[in-house]
XYZ file of C-alpha atoms in Angstrom:
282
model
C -1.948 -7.416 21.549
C -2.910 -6.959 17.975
C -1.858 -9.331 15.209
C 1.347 -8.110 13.334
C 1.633 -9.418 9.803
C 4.896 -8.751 7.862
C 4.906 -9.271 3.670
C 6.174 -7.014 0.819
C 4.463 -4.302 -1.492
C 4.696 -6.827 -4.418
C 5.028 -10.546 -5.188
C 5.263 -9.989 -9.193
C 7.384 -7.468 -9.421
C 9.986 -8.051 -12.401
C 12.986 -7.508 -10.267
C 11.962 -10.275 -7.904
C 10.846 -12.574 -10.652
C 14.196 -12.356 -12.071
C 16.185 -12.636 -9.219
C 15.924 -16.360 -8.847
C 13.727 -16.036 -5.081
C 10.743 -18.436 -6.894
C 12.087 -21.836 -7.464
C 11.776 -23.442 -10.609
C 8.791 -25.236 -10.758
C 7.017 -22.193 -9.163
C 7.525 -19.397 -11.387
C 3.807 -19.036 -13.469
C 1.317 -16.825 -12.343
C -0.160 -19.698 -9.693
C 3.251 -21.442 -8.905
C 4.651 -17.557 -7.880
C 1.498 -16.508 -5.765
C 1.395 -19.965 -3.810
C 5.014 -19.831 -3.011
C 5.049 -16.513 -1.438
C 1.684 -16.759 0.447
C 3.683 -20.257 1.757
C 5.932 -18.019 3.548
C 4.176 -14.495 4.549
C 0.785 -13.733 5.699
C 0.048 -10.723 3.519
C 0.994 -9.126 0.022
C 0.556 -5.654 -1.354
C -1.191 -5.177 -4.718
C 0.231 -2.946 -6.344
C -0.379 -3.239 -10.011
C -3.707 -2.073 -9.402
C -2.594 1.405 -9.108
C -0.982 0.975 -13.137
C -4.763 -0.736 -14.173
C -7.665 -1.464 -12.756
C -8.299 -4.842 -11.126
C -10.050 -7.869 -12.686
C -12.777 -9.237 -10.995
C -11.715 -12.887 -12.419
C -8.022 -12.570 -11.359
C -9.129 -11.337 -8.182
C -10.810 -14.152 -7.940
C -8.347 -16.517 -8.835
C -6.203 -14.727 -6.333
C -8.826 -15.735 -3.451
C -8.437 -19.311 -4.373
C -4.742 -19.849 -4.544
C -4.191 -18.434 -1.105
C -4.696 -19.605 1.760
C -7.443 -19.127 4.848
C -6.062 -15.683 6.817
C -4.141 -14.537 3.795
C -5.177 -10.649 3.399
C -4.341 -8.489 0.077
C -4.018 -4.832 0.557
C -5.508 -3.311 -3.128
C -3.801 0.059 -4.340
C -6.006 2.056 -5.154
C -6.007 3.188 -9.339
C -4.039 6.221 -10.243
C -7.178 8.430 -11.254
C -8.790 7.555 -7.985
C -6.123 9.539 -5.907
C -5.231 12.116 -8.457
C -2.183 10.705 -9.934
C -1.242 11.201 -14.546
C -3.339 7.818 -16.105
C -2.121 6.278 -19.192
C -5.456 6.459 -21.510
C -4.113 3.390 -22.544
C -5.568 1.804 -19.502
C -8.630 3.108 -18.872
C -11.835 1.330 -20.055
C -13.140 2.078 -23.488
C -16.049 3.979 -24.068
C -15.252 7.047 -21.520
C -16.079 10.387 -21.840
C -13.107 12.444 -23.534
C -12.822 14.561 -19.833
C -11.698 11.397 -17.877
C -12.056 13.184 -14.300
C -16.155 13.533 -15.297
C -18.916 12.684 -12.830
C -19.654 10.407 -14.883
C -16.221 8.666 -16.188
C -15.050 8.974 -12.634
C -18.361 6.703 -11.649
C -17.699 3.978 -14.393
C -14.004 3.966 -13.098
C -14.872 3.560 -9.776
C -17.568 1.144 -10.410
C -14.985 -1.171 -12.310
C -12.839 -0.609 -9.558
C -15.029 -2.176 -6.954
C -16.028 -4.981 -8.965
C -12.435 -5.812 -9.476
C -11.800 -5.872 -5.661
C -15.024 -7.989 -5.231
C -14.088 -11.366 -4.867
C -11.482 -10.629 -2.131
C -14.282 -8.783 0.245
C -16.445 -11.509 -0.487
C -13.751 -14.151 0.534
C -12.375 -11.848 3.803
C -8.986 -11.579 1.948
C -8.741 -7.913 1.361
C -7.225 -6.450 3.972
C -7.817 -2.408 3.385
C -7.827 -0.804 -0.211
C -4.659 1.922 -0.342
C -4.772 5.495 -1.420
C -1.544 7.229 -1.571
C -2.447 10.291 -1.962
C 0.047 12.556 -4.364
C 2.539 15.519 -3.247
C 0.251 18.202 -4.777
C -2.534 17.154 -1.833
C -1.458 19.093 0.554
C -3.348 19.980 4.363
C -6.312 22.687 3.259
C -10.146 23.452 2.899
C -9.281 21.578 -0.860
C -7.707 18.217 0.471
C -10.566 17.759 2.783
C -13.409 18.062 -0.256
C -11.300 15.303 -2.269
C -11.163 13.324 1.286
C -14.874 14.110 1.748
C -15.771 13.176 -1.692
C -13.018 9.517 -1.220
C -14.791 8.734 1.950
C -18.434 8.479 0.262
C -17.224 6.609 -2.129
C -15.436 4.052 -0.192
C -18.179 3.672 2.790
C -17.582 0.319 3.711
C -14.164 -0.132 2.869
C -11.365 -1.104 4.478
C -8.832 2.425 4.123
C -5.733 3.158 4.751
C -3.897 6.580 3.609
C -0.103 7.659 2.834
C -0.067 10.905 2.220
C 2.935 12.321 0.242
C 3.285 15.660 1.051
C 5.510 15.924 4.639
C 2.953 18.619 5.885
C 0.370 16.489 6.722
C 2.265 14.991 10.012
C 4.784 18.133 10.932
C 3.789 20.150 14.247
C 0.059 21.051 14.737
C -1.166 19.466 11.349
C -0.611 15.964 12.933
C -3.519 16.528 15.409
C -5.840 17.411 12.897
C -4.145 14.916 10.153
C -5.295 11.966 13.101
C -8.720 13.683 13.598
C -9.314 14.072 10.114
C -8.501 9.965 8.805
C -10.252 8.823 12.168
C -13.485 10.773 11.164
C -13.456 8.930 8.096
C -12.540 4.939 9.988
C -9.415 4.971 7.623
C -5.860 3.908 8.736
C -3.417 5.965 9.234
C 0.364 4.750 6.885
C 3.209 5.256 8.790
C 5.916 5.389 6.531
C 10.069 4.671 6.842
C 12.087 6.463 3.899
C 15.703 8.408 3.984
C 15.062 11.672 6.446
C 17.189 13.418 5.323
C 15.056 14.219 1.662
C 12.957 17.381 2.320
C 10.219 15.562 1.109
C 10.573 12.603 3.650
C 7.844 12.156 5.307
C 7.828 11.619 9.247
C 8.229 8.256 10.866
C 5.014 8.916 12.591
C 3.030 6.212 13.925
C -0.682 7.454 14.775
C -3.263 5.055 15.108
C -6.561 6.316 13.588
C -8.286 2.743 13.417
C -8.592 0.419 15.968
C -9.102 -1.899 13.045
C -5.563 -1.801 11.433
C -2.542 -0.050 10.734
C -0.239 0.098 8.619
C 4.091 0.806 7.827
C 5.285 0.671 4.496
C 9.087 0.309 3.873
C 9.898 2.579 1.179
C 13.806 1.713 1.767
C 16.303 4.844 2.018
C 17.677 5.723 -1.016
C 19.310 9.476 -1.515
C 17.681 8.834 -4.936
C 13.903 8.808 -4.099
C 11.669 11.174 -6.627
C 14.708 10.901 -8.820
C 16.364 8.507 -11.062
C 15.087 5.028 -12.172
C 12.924 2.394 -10.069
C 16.194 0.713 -9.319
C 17.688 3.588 -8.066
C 14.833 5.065 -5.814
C 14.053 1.515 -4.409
C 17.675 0.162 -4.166
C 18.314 -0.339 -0.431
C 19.032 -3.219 1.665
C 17.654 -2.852 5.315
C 20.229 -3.172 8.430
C 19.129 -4.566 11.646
C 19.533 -1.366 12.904
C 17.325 0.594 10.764
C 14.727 -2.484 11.520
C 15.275 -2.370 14.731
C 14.301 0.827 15.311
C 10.627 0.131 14.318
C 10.148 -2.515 16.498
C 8.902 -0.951 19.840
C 7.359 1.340 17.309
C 5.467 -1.329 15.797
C 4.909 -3.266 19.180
C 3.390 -0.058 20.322
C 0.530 -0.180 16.930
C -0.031 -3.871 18.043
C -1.132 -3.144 21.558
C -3.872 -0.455 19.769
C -5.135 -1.616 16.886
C -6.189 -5.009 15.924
C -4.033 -6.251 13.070
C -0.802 -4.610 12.191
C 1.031 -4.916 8.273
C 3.866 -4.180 7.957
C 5.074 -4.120 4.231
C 8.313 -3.628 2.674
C 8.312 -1.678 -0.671
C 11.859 -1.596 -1.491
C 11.733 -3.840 -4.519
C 14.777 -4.402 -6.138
C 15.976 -8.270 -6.801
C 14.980 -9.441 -3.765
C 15.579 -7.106 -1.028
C 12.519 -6.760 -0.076
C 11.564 -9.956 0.735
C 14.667 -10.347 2.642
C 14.133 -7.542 4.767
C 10.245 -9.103 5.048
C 12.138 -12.261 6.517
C 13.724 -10.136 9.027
C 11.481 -8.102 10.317
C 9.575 -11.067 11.403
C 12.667 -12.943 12.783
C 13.188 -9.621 14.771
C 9.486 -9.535 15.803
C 10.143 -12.977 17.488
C 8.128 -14.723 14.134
C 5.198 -12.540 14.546
């Protein structure tokens, strides 16, 4: 049986910060981190998908952690096709961001950023949510092909957005195509009843890891403010019905994370907490 780790998509988010979870005391940069990675075994990064990471923070994130703590690293907005802020891109790139060569210096900064936590085993996989607009086709498997070459060595995982990738026949060749590459598949829990919910499939496409992300199931996902398409607080039931689900990832791959990403005040942490009470403190 696999090892199942349970955390949240995001220790600094604002909502969490001010909802009074981190004890006074604790509530810099290295008071927050310590205090969370005191009570779960893994963390989402997910302001690396707004920026690109810093090799020095990264570094500093290795050190305040501590031995078997993992970090899974979002992958930067321009790396999976998503609108970038020129605001946050390095200076000095060529006016066509999405260049050979501005996409190289981007994904060369990106790596170095990422750096410290491969070096110190703490990176867990690096993310790529891939966006609605990528969907199954002769297209999506170039920018897959072209992803895979430059991540060889990587840890992966993939969500995809668009629902089509894991509806009827696609699956198979969804599985085949992110086991080709050694990525893990995401498995993903959000409201079904959207029509652009993805299914709560559960493939396992590395023997290495896998992965569920907790999107929480708000009516108002795609819509609406953060708050609104984040704002749900997990029932036992709705956790409970992942957990011969994620039982069932544990007894084929590895290591198992299981993250919760419905960040408002401090839901998700909550729902973090009970998930691994329900697990039996996995």
């Amino acid at each position: 049986m696999g090892e199942i780790l349970v955390g949240t998509c995001s220790w600094t988010d604002r909502a969490l910060v001010g909802s009074g979870w981190y004890p006074a005391g604790r509530r810099d940069a290295e008071g927050r981190l310590r205090h969370y990675a005191e009570r779960f075994p893994v963390v989402e990064v997910d302001s690396t998908y707004y920026a690109l990471p810093d090799e020095r923070t990264s570094g500093l994130w290795a050190r305040r952690t501590p031995e078997g703590f993992v970090f899974d690293v979002k992958a930067f907005s321009l790396l999976t096709g998503h609108p970038t802020r020129p605001g946050v891109l390095p200076p000095g790139l060529p006016a066509d961001v999405r260049s050979p060569k501005a996409l190289d210096e981007v994904w060369r900064r990106f790596a170095d950023g990422v750096r410290p936590l491969r070096e110190a085993g703490r990176l867990g996989a690096v993310l790529f949510q891939f966006p609605p607009w990528l969907r199954p086709g002769a297209r999506a498997r170039e920018v897959l092909a072209r992803c895979a070459e430059r991540t060889a060595g990587w840890p992966v995982c993939v969500e995809f957005r668009h629902p089509d990738w894991w509806r009827g026949e696609q699956r198979r060749t969804t599985t085949d195509l992110l086991r080709s590459h050694g990525w893990s598949a995401v498995a993903v829990d959000m409201e079904p009843s959207l029509p652009s919910a993805i299914p709560p499939d559960t493939p396992v496409t590395s023997g290495r890891l896998a992965v569920v992300r907790f999107h929480g199931r708000s009516h108002a996902w795609g819509t609406g403010s953060k708050e609104d398409r984040f704002r749900h607080e997990y029932a036992d039931g709705e956790l409970r019905q992942w957990l011969p689900r994620v039982r069932a990832l544990a007894a084929r791959a590895e290591q198992v994370h299981v993250l919760f990403n419905n960040c408002c005040a401090d839901a998700a942490v909550r729902a973090a907490a009970r998930m691994r009470e329900l697990l039996g403190g996995a």
